[in-house]
mmCIF file of C-alpha atoms in Angstrom:
data_model
loop_
_atom_site.group_PDB
_atom_site.id
_atom_site.type_symbol
_atom_site.label_atom_id
_atom_site.label_comp_id
_atom_site.label_asym_id
_atom_site.label_seq_id
_atom_site.Cartn_x
_atom_site.Cartn_y
_atom_site.Cartn_z
ATOM 1 C CA MET A 1 101.477 67.274 110.469
ATOM 2 C CA ASN A 2 100.583 65.409 107.546
ATOM 3 C CA PHE A 3 102.591 66.740 104.437
ATOM 4 C CA ASP A 4 100.904 64.450 101.811
ATOM 5 C CA LEU A 5 99.014 66.924 99.814
ATOM 6 C CA SER A 6 95.283 66.689 99.677
ATOM 7 C CA GLU A 7 93.341 66.796 96.408
ATOM 8 C CA GLU A 8 92.521 70.515 97.344
ATOM 9 C CA GLN A 9 96.003 71.527 98.139
ATOM 10 C CA GLN A 10 97.383 69.828 95.028
ATOM 11 C CA MET A 11 94.835 71.956 92.779
ATOM 12 C CA LEU A 12 95.959 75.095 94.537
ATOM 13 C CA GLN A 13 99.668 74.264 93.856
ATOM 14 C CA ASP A 14 98.744 73.513 90.266
ATOM 15 C CA SER A 15 96.854 76.791 89.820
ATOM 16 C CA VAL A 16 99.765 78.944 91.090
ATOM 17 C CA ARG A 17 102.192 77.097 88.585
ATOM 18 C CA ARG A 18 99.946 77.284 85.702
ATOM 19 C CA TYR A 19 99.669 81.111 86.381
ATOM 20 C CA VAL A 20 103.330 81.662 86.811
ATOM 21 C CA ASP A 21 104.175 79.597 83.638
ATOM 22 C CA LYS A 22 101.708 80.996 81.409
ATOM 23 C CA SER A 23 101.161 84.809 82.566
ATOM 24 C CA TYR A 24 104.330 85.817 84.497
ATOM 25 C CA THR A 25 107.022 84.835 82.149
ATOM 26 C CA PHE A 26 110.539 85.966 82.714
ATOM 27 C CA GLU A 27 110.168 88.619 80.030
ATOM 28 C CA ALA A 28 106.938 89.897 81.376
ATOM 29 C CA ARG A 29 108.671 90.112 84.706
ATOM 30 C CA ALA A 30 111.542 92.354 83.105
ATOM 31 C CA ARG A 31 108.913 94.595 81.561
ATOM 32 C CA LEU A 32 107.185 94.971 84.931
ATOM 33 C CA VAL A 33 110.548 96.298 86.495
ATOM 34 C CA ALA A 34 111.515 98.616 83.527
ATOM 35 C CA ASP A 35 107.833 100.105 83.030
ATOM 36 C CA ALA A 36 105.772 99.613 86.241
ATOM 37 C CA GLY A 37 108.206 99.993 89.305
ATOM 38 C CA GLY A 38 108.116 96.304 90.105
ATOM 39 C CA PHE A 39 104.389 96.253 91.010
ATOM 40 C CA SER A 40 101.236 95.705 89.106
ATOM 41 C CA ARG A 41 97.922 96.532 90.658
ATOM 42 C CA GLU A 42 96.261 94.417 87.955
ATOM 43 C CA THR A 43 98.390 91.378 88.864
ATOM 44 C CA TRP A 44 97.607 92.041 92.508
ATOM 45 C CA SER A 45 93.802 91.975 91.683
ATOM 46 C CA THR A 46 94.454 88.901 89.839
ATOM 47 C CA PHE A 47 95.908 87.326 92.848
ATOM 48 C CA ALA A 48 92.588 88.430 94.869
ATOM 49 C CA GLU A 49 90.427 86.921 92.094
ATOM 50 C CA MET A 50 92.502 83.521 92.449
ATOM 51 C CA GLY A 51 91.643 83.566 96.050
ATOM 52 C CA TRP A 52 95.288 83.673 97.088
ATOM 53 C CA LEU A 53 95.086 86.735 99.092
ATOM 54 C CA MET A 54 92.112 85.240 101.022
ATOM 55 C CA ALA A 55 94.264 82.242 102.125
ATOM 56 C CA PRO A 56 95.593 83.541 105.333
ATOM 57 C CA ILE A 57 92.423 85.290 106.413
ATOM 58 C CA PRO A 58 89.646 83.365 108.672
ATOM 59 C CA GLU A 59 86.278 82.571 106.986
ATOM 60 C CA ALA A 60 84.655 84.741 109.478
ATOM 61 C CA TYR A 61 86.333 87.720 107.943
ATOM 62 C CA GLY A 62 85.504 86.757 104.417
ATOM 63 C CA GLY A 63 88.716 84.704 103.851
ATOM 64 C CA LEU A 64 89.147 81.061 102.950
ATOM 65 C CA GLY A 65 90.587 80.002 106.431
ATOM 66 C CA PHE A 66 93.636 78.111 104.845
ATOM 67 C CA GLY A 67 96.323 76.911 107.277
ATOM 68 C CA GLU A 68 100.148 77.216 107.178
ATOM 69 C CA VAL A 69 100.580 74.593 104.295
ATOM 70 C CA GLU A 70 98.299 76.354 101.709
ATOM 71 C CA THR A 71 99.949 79.663 102.289
ATOM 72 C CA ALA A 72 103.348 78.138 102.021
ATOM 73 C CA LEU A 73 102.164 76.267 98.650
ATOM 74 C CA ILE A 74 101.232 79.707 97.230
ATOM 75 C CA ALA A 75 104.431 81.355 98.311
ATOM 76 C CA GLU A 76 106.625 78.442 96.885
ATOM 77 C CA GLY A 77 104.894 78.927 93.617
ATOM 78 C CA LEU A 78 105.419 82.419 93.501
ATOM 79 C CA GLY A 79 109.114 82.009 94.640
ATOM 80 C CA ARG A 80 109.610 79.744 91.814
ATOM 81 C CA GLY A 81 108.344 82.122 89.364
ATOM 82 C CA LEU A 82 110.480 85.103 90.590
ATOM 83 C CA VAL A 83 107.234 86.966 91.218
ATOM 84 C CA LEU A 84 107.637 90.617 92.497
ATOM 85 C CA GLU A 85 104.309 91.481 93.916
ATOM 86 C CA PRO A 86 104.997 91.180 97.556
ATOM 87 C CA TYR A 87 102.744 88.260 98.728
ATOM 88 C CA THR A 88 104.631 87.503 101.904
ATOM 89 C CA PHE A 89 104.772 91.259 102.875
ATOM 90 C CA CYS A 90 101.450 92.374 102.010
ATOM 91 C CA THR A 91 99.482 89.479 102.773
ATOM 92 C CA VAL A 92 100.822 86.906 105.090
ATOM 93 C CA PHE A 93 102.712 89.293 107.177
ATOM 94 C CA PRO A 94 99.697 91.885 107.847
ATOM 95 C CA ALA A 95 97.118 89.225 108.142
ATOM 96 C CA ALA A 96 99.107 87.433 110.733
ATOM 97 C CA ILE A 97 99.502 90.929 112.707
ATOM 98 C CA LEU A 98 95.888 91.885 112.331
ATOM 99 C CA ARG A 99 94.623 88.266 113.507
ATOM 100 C CA GLY A 100 96.654 88.353 116.547
ATOM 101 C CA CYS A 101 96.491 92.070 117.502
ATOM 102 C CA ALA A 102 93.261 93.906 116.187
ATOM 103 C CA GLY A 103 90.002 94.196 117.680
ATOM 104 C CA GLU A 104 86.959 92.662 116.148
ATOM 105 C CA ALA A 105 85.715 95.755 114.182
ATOM 106 C CA GLN A 106 89.255 96.452 112.886
ATOM 107 C CA LYS A 107 89.507 92.917 111.717
ATOM 108 C CA GLU A 108 86.403 93.030 109.956
ATOM 109 C CA ALA A 109 87.272 96.288 107.971
ATOM 110 C CA LEU A 110 90.841 95.599 107.345
ATOM 111 C CA LEU A 111 91.051 91.698 106.823
ATOM 112 C CA SER A 112 88.205 91.813 104.380
ATOM 113 C CA ALA A 113 89.628 94.587 102.462
ATOM 114 C CA LEU A 114 93.090 93.025 102.386
ATOM 115 C CA GLY A 115 91.782 89.785 101.202
ATOM 116 C CA GLY A 116 89.831 91.330 98.403
ATOM 117 C CA GLY A 117 92.739 93.291 97.096
ATOM 118 C CA GLU A 118 91.143 96.766 97.635
ATOM 119 C CA THR A 119 93.573 97.652 100.237
ATOM 120 C CA LEU A 120 97.263 97.087 99.896
ATOM 121 C CA VAL A 121 98.665 96.953 103.405
ATOM 122 C CA ALA A 122 102.555 97.137 104.174
ATOM 123 C CA VAL A 123 104.037 96.796 107.529
ATOM 124 C CA ALA A 124 106.720 99.107 108.972
ATOM 125 C CA HIS A 125 108.392 96.878 111.744
ATOM 126 C CA SER A 126 112.065 97.032 110.718
ATOM 127 C CA GLU A 127 114.595 99.623 112.109
ATOM 128 C CA PRO A 128 118.361 100.205 110.880
ATOM 129 C CA GLU A 129 119.600 99.086 114.246
ATOM 130 C CA ALA A 130 117.049 95.978 114.890
ATOM 131 C CA ARG A 131 119.248 93.421 112.983
ATOM 132 C CA GLY A 132 116.449 90.993 113.230
ATOM 133 C CA CYS A 133 115.237 91.531 116.781
ATOM 134 C CA VAL A 134 111.606 92.099 116.708
ATOM 135 C CA ALA A 135 111.416 93.888 120.176
ATOM 136 C CA HIS A 136 113.947 96.283 119.177
ATOM 137 C CA VAL A 137 111.554 99.450 118.524
ATOM 138 C CA SER A 138 112.813 102.822 119.088
ATOM 139 C CA ALA A 139 110.079 104.728 117.098
ATOM 140 C CA SER A 140 108.054 106.297 119.563
ATOM 141 C CA ALA A 141 104.228 106.846 120.115
ATOM 142 C CA THR A 142 103.054 109.449 122.551
ATOM 143 C CA ARG A 143 99.565 109.767 123.656
ATOM 144 C CA ARG A 144 98.108 113.370 123.840
ATOM 145 C CA SER A 145 95.499 114.717 126.198
ATOM 146 C CA ASP A 146 92.939 114.382 123.368
ATOM 147 C CA GLY A 147 93.465 110.893 122.890
ATOM 148 C CA ALA A 148 95.423 111.045 119.573
ATOM 149 C CA TYR A 149 99.010 109.696 119.114
ATOM 150 C CA LEU A 150 102.068 111.513 118.094
ATOM 151 C CA LEU A 151 104.521 109.175 116.089
ATOM 152 C CA ASN A 152 108.108 109.904 115.827
ATOM 153 C CA GLY A 153 111.170 107.877 114.422
ATOM 154 C CA ARG A 154 112.393 105.871 111.450
ATOM 155 C CA LYS A 155 111.357 102.687 109.894
ATOM 156 C CA SER A 156 113.594 100.856 107.342
ATOM 157 C CA LEU A 157 113.035 98.381 104.446
ATOM 158 C CA VAL A 158 109.168 98.835 104.263
ATOM 159 C CA VAL A 159 108.537 96.545 101.239
ATOM 160 C CA ALA A 160 105.574 97.961 98.936
ATOM 161 C CA ALA A 161 105.375 101.272 101.036
ATOM 162 C CA PRO A 162 105.528 103.504 97.859
ATOM 163 C CA MET A 163 102.223 102.084 96.631
ATOM 164 C CA ALA A 164 100.475 100.952 99.865
ATOM 165 C CA ASP A 165 97.047 102.237 101.115
ATOM 166 C CA ARG A 166 97.859 101.602 104.412
ATOM 167 C CA ILE A 167 100.747 100.950 106.640
ATOM 168 C CA ILE A 168 100.815 99.078 109.785
ATOM 169 C CA VAL A 169 103.486 100.946 112.028
ATOM 170 C CA VAL A 170 105.374 99.186 115.046
ATOM 171 C CA ALA A 171 106.038 101.917 117.610
ATOM 172 C CA ARG A 172 106.898 102.061 121.374
ATOM 173 C CA SER A 173 104.446 103.571 123.663
ATOM 174 C CA ALA A 174 106.233 102.603 126.962
ATOM 175 C CA GLY A 175 109.500 101.005 128.031
ATOM 176 C CA ALA A 176 113.150 100.929 126.837
ATOM 177 C CA VAL A 177 114.437 99.857 123.325
ATOM 178 C CA ARG A 178 114.303 96.069 123.171
ATOM 179 C CA ASP A 179 111.731 95.634 125.959
ATOM 180 C CA GLU A 180 108.841 93.397 124.809
ATOM 181 C CA ALA A 181 106.438 95.157 126.724
ATOM 182 C CA GLY A 182 105.303 98.709 125.543
ATOM 183 C CA ILE A 183 104.976 98.043 121.880
ATOM 184 C CA SER A 184 102.040 99.279 119.952
ATOM 185 C CA LEU A 185 100.528 99.185 116.391
ATOM 186 C CA PHE A 186 99.060 101.823 114.550
ATOM 187 C CA VAL A 187 97.356 101.846 111.068
ATOM 188 C CA LEU A 188 98.855 104.911 109.226
ATOM 189 C CA ASP A 189 97.902 106.739 105.983
ATOM 190 C CA PRO A 190 101.249 107.001 104.276
ATOM 191 C CA HIS A 191 100.191 110.162 102.700
ATOM 192 C CA GLY A 192 99.297 112.004 106.017
ATOM 193 C CA PRO A 193 100.883 114.852 107.638
ATOM 194 C CA GLY A 194 104.276 114.168 109.389
ATOM 195 C CA VAL A 195 104.705 111.106 107.266
ATOM 196 C CA ARG A 196 107.560 111.097 104.607
ATOM 197 C CA LEU A 197 108.767 108.313 102.472
ATOM 198 C CA GLU A 198 112.038 107.684 100.884
ATOM 199 C CA PRO A 199 111.426 105.310 98.187
ATOM 200 C CA TYR A 200 114.016 103.044 96.400
ATOM 201 C CA ARG A 201 114.461 99.868 94.683
ATOM 202 C CA LEU A 202 115.788 96.769 96.218
ATOM 203 C CA LEU A 203 118.353 94.550 94.535
ATOM 204 C CA ASP A 204 115.783 92.333 92.531
ATOM 205 C CA GLY A 205 113.608 95.461 91.577
ATOM 206 C CA THR A 206 111.146 95.294 94.507
ATOM 207 C CA PRO A 207 109.630 98.708 95.462
ATOM 208 C CA ALA A 208 110.430 99.659 99.224
ATOM 209 C CA ALA A 209 110.962 102.676 101.328
ATOM 210 C CA ASP A 210 112.188 104.066 104.515
ATOM 211 C CA ILE A 211 109.430 105.749 106.484
ATOM 212 C CA VAL A 212 110.485 108.977 108.492
ATOM 213 C CA LEU A 213 107.906 110.020 111.061
ATOM 214 C CA GLU A 214 107.880 113.521 112.514
ATOM 215 C CA ASP A 215 105.177 114.478 114.798
ATOM 216 C CA ALA A 216 102.777 112.382 112.642
ATOM 217 C CA VAL A 217 99.273 112.643 114.347
ATOM 218 C CA VAL A 218 97.020 109.567 114.217
ATOM 219 C CA PRO A 219 93.524 109.333 115.965
ATOM 220 C CA ALA A 220 93.001 106.867 118.854
ATOM 221 C CA THR A 221 90.981 104.514 116.438
ATOM 222 C CA ALA A 222 94.379 103.983 114.523
ATOM 223 C CA LEU A 223 95.616 101.911 117.462
ATOM 224 C CA LEU A 224 95.567 98.360 116.779
ATOM 225 C CA GLY A 225 94.290 96.228 119.875
ATOM 226 C CA GLU A 226 95.770 97.300 123.344
ATOM 227 C CA GLU A 227 98.283 99.815 123.640
ATOM 228 C CA GLY A 228 101.678 98.433 124.759
ATOM 229 C CA LYS A 229 100.698 94.598 124.377
ATOM 230 C CA ALA A 230 101.488 93.845 120.639
ATOM 231 C CA PHE A 231 104.902 92.138 120.909
ATOM 232 C CA ALA A 232 103.329 88.559 120.905
ATOM 233 C CA GLY A 233 101.103 89.365 117.817
ATOM 234 C CA VAL A 234 104.036 90.977 115.614
ATOM 235 C CA GLN A 235 106.423 88.062 116.814
ATOM 236 C CA ARG A 236 103.630 85.562 115.273
ATOM 237 C CA GLY A 237 103.606 87.673 112.174
ATOM 238 C CA VAL A 238 107.312 87.617 111.659
ATOM 239 C CA ASP A 239 107.371 84.027 112.317
ATOM 240 C CA GLU A 240 104.629 83.283 109.794
ATOM 241 C CA ALA A 241 106.473 85.727 107.229
ATOM 242 C CA ILE A 242 109.688 83.987 107.567
ATOM 243 C CA VAL A 243 108.116 80.608 107.032
ATOM 244 C CA SER A 244 106.308 82.037 103.898
ATOM 245 C CA LEU A 245 109.763 83.638 102.571
ATOM 246 C CA CYS A 246 111.521 80.229 103.285
ATOM 247 C CA ALA A 247 108.699 78.558 101.036
ATOM 248 C CA GLU A 248 109.480 81.198 98.273
ATOM 249 C CA THR A 249 113.219 80.330 98.572
ATOM 250 C CA VAL A 250 112.406 76.679 98.227
ATOM 251 C CA GLY A 251 110.575 77.416 95.224
ATOM 252 C CA GLY A 252 113.487 79.370 93.961
ATOM 253 C CA MET A 253 115.988 76.698 94.543
ATOM 254 C CA GLU A 254 113.537 74.179 92.660
ATOM 255 C CA ASP A 255 113.668 76.490 89.481
ATOM 256 C CA VAL A 256 117.445 76.905 89.686
ATOM 257 C CA ILE A 257 117.894 73.229 89.483
ATOM 258 C CA ALA A 258 115.359 73.028 86.557
ATOM 259 C CA LEU A 259 117.237 75.933 84.786
ATOM 260 C CA CYS A 260 120.412 74.182 85.106
ATOM 261 C CA ALA A 261 119.392 70.832 84.219
ATOM 262 C CA GLU A 262 117.831 72.189 80.874
ATOM 263 C CA TYR A 263 121.235 74.184 80.352
ATOM 264 C CA LEU A 264 123.464 71.248 80.715
ATOM 265 C CA LYS A 265 121.224 69.501 78.320
ATOM 266 C CA THR A 266 121.882 72.003 75.464
ATOM 267 C CA ARG A 267 125.387 73.506 76.182
ATOM 268 C CA GLN A 268 127.932 71.531 74.486
ATOM 269 C CA GLN A 269 131.772 71.325 74.655
ATOM 270 C CA PHE A 270 134.050 68.874 72.800
ATOM 271 C CA GLY A 271 131.054 67.881 70.783
ATOM 272 C CA VAL A 272 128.818 66.690 73.459
ATOM 273 C CA PRO A 273 126.455 68.122 76.106
ATOM 274 C CA ILE A 274 128.339 69.322 79.271
ATOM 275 C CA GLY A 275 125.523 67.532 81.281
ATOM 276 C CA SER A 276 127.478 64.185 80.304
ATOM 277 C CA PHE A 277 130.406 65.219 82.467
ATOM 278 C CA GLN A 278 130.606 63.147 85.520
ATOM 279 C CA ALA A 279 131.815 66.196 87.657
ATOM 280 C CA LEU A 280 128.935 68.328 86.575
ATOM 281 C CA GLN A 281 126.539 65.536 87.290
ATOM 282 C CA HIS A 282 127.838 65.383 90.869
ATOM 283 C CA ARG A 283 127.246 68.971 91.457
ATOM 284 C CA MET A 284 123.550 68.533 90.412
ATOM 285 C CA ALA A 285 123.376 65.728 92.861
ATOM 286 C CA ASP A 286 124.709 68.005 95.542
ATOM 287 C CA MET A 287 122.180 70.760 94.632
ATOM 288 C CA ALA A 288 119.295 68.193 94.658
ATOM 289 C CA ILE A 289 120.403 67.044 98.084
ATOM 290 C CA GLU A 290 120.418 70.648 99.342
ATOM 291 C CA LEU A 291 117.066 71.148 98.026
ATOM 292 C CA MET A 292 115.740 68.037 99.734
ATOM 293 C CA GLN A 293 117.190 69.352 103.121
ATOM 294 C CA ALA A 294 115.587 72.777 102.758
ATOM 295 C CA ARG A 295 112.165 71.380 101.769
ATOM 296 C CA ALA A 296 112.388 68.981 104.946
ATOM 297 C CA THR A 297 113.455 72.093 107.075
ATOM 298 C CA LEU A 298 110.485 74.083 105.581
ATOM 299 C CA HIS A 299 108.134 71.264 106.769
ATOM 300 C CA ARG A 300 109.627 71.591 110.277
ATOM 301 C CA GLY A 301 108.906 75.256 110.370
ATOM 302 C CA LEU A 302 105.212 74.724 109.244
ATOM 303 C CA ALA A 303 104.819 72.120 111.924
ATOM 304 C CA ALA A 304 106.335 74.552 114.532
ATOM 305 C CA LEU A 305 103.714 77.147 113.432
ATOM 306 C CA ALA A 306 100.975 74.542 113.594
ATOM 307 C CA ASP A 307 101.827 73.180 116.994
ATOM 308 C CA PRO A 308 103.251 75.503 119.411
ATOM 309 C CA GLY A 309 103.895 72.632 121.892
ATOM 310 C CA LEU A 310 106.806 71.620 119.799
ATOM 311 C CA GLY A 311 108.752 74.137 121.755
ATOM 312 C CA ASP A 312 110.020 77.648 121.229
ATOM 313 C CA THR A 313 108.543 78.503 118.154
ATOM 314 C CA SER A 314 110.422 81.363 116.996
ATOM 315 C CA ALA A 315 113.829 79.613 117.829
ATOM 316 C CA VAL A 316 112.654 76.739 115.743
ATOM 317 C CA ILE A 317 111.793 78.988 112.864
ATOM 318 C CA SER A 318 115.156 80.775 113.259
ATOM 319 C CA GLY A 319 116.858 77.432 112.795
ATOM 320 C CA CYS A 320 114.817 76.846 109.651
ATOM 321 C CA LYS A 321 115.618 80.131 108.010
ATOM 322 C CA ALA A 322 119.382 79.739 108.709
ATOM 323 C CA GLN A 323 119.320 76.154 107.125
ATOM 324 C CA ILE A 324 117.188 77.364 104.252
ATOM 325 C CA THR A 325 119.308 80.409 103.594
ATOM 326 C CA LYS A 326 122.527 78.166 103.604
ATOM 327 C CA SER A 327 121.069 75.634 101.338
ATOM 328 C CA ALA A 328 119.933 78.243 98.733
ATOM 329 C CA LYS A 329 123.110 80.274 98.901
ATOM 330 C CA PHE A 330 124.772 76.849 97.772
ATOM 331 C CA VAL A 331 122.218 76.018 95.118
ATOM 332 C CA SER A 332 122.286 79.604 93.546
ATOM 333 C CA ALA A 333 125.849 79.924 93.719
ATOM 334 C CA GLN A 334 126.500 76.541 91.876
ATOM 335 C CA GLY A 335 123.682 77.527 89.365
ATOM 336 C CA ILE A 336 125.755 80.643 88.415
ATOM 337 C CA GLN A 337 128.896 78.484 88.110
ATOM 338 C CA LEU A 338 126.972 75.966 86.063
ATOM 339 C CA HIS A 339 126.054 78.684 83.505
ATOM 340 C CA GLY A 340 129.859 79.499 83.097
ATOM 341 C CA GLY A 341 129.606 82.644 85.130
ATOM 342 C CA TYR A 342 127.036 84.169 82.555
ATOM 343 C CA GLY A 343 124.324 83.366 84.938
ATOM 344 C CA ILE A 344 124.843 86.580 86.859
ATOM 345 C CA THR A 345 123.939 88.486 84.010
ATOM 346 C CA GLU A 346 120.523 90.322 83.491
ATOM 347 C CA GLU A 347 119.549 87.817 80.566
ATOM 348 C CA TYR A 348 119.830 84.716 82.662
ATOM 349 C CA ARG A 349 117.196 83.827 85.022
ATOM 350 C CA VAL A 350 119.518 81.961 87.428
ATOM 351 C CA GLY A 351 120.985 85.230 88.603
ATOM 352 C CA HIS A 352 117.937 86.975 89.515
ATOM 353 C CA HIS A 353 117.240 83.892 91.917
ATOM 354 C CA TYR A 354 120.568 84.825 93.477
ATOM 355 C CA ARG A 355 119.625 88.580 94.052
ATOM 356 C CA ARG A 356 116.328 87.366 95.464
ATOM 357 C CA LEU A 357 118.267 85.095 97.971
ATOM 358 C CA VAL A 358 120.395 88.093 98.930
ATOM 359 C CA LEU A 359 117.346 89.952 100.075
ATOM 360 C CA ALA A 360 115.725 87.032 101.846
ATOM 361 C CA ASP A 361 118.789 86.715 103.918
ATOM 362 C CA ALA A 362 118.540 90.314 105.041
ATOM 363 C CA TRP A 363 114.885 90.478 105.614
ATOM 364 C CA PHE A 364 113.864 89.702 109.355
ATOM 365 C CA GLY A 365 117.337 89.083 110.546
ATOM 366 C CA ASN A 366 120.092 87.344 108.408
ATOM 367 C CA LEU A 367 121.716 83.860 108.464
ATOM 368 C CA ASP A 368 124.267 84.786 111.355
ATOM 369 C CA TYR A 369 121.288 86.211 113.669
ATOM 370 C CA HIS A 370 119.158 83.221 113.274
ATOM 371 C CA LEU A 371 121.844 80.667 113.466
ATOM 372 C CA ALA A 372 123.234 82.338 116.718
ATOM 373 C CA ARG A 373 119.429 82.376 117.993
ATOM 374 C CA TYR A 374 118.839 78.743 117.228
ATOM 375 C CA ALA A 375 122.294 77.807 118.748
ATOM 376 C CA ALA A 376 121.448 79.443 122.074
ATOM 377 C CA ARG A 377 118.129 77.446 122.105
ATOM 378 C CA ILE A 378 120.329 74.056 121.532
ATOM 379 C CA GLN A 379 122.508 75.139 124.408
ATOM 380 C CA ALA A 380 119.747 75.968 126.800
ATOM 381 C CA GLU A 381 118.296 72.639 125.925
ATOM 382 C CA GLY A 382 121.371 70.730 126.511
ATOM 383 C CA ARG A 383 121.779 72.544 130.056
ATOM 384 C CA THR A 384 118.433 71.626 130.959
ATOM 385 C CA MET A 385 118.948 67.896 129.929
ATOM 386 C CA ALA A 386 122.285 67.720 131.845
ATOM 387 C CA PHE A 387 120.531 68.846 135.006
ATOM 388 C CA ALA A 388 117.365 66.781 134.592
#
């Protein structure tokens, strides 16, 4: 994969950066958290007008048909600006699932509305006991004699659920918990009977909710694709969402380093800027090295998405998430230390990057889960080579 940006890709990257710098200032973000619940429909419509919501949608369904790199460029720019509107969770994630699982009529209806910003789609895939395992689905879907489905169970950490127009629910129609077979997808009205939302704010102000399904009835037309065969599509959606989230994290790391560089130039001690102290220069160099490593790792994740022939795509992406999370923890923690500890306060932008990282680590499985998963892949490859 060629990671030298084309002219079109450079223009896309520049457009996101200009928007974040001019229209999504830190002060505007604080007002959004305080006054608008951490989400603005107006801002989301702006994303649609800029074409960003169309990026992961094929041209056949009204999208731009961009690839993984363009989507990552958008996510990275939004991560750099600490944008609260959930681009990864309500654009990249549902678009990937719909592309992989939905029928043609469903794609035409939902992908077009998603890309145009008319319909906000959240995905309810996680459960309290799943801990990152995509196949762990205990929420049940029982087919009735009239063809409708009865949904029961609890889904957790559903980002943007309180304001979503539709929710894609992952439920089990057959098999045991953690079986890959028997997983189905349903498009749910969040305000329908039998559906209860328990809303809350996450650490960075992002709105989310747990969804409790108590004999929620959905028609047969709510089923996405074939019954019991959604695992591969959901796994692909999770993989794309993880890489997008990693791109957001890399953008956040870049902003932390820029904030620290500016602070070290202006903060004075003993009559000189503290940036002149060699020990602090060494810290900045270490942070820059971690950023470079994280960006190279992001490139590996993008290559894995683009070329499944490189091996177990999901395991490779697990390794990417583990490394980028590790690098980001170092960079954000150093950023707070370089601000003298004040960086953790509400007034300092660098502390908000750390909060975002804590959430990014928890979403789709934490560092320990992905590190163990990637280590298992390396061990399996070692055994294969040993007996070759």
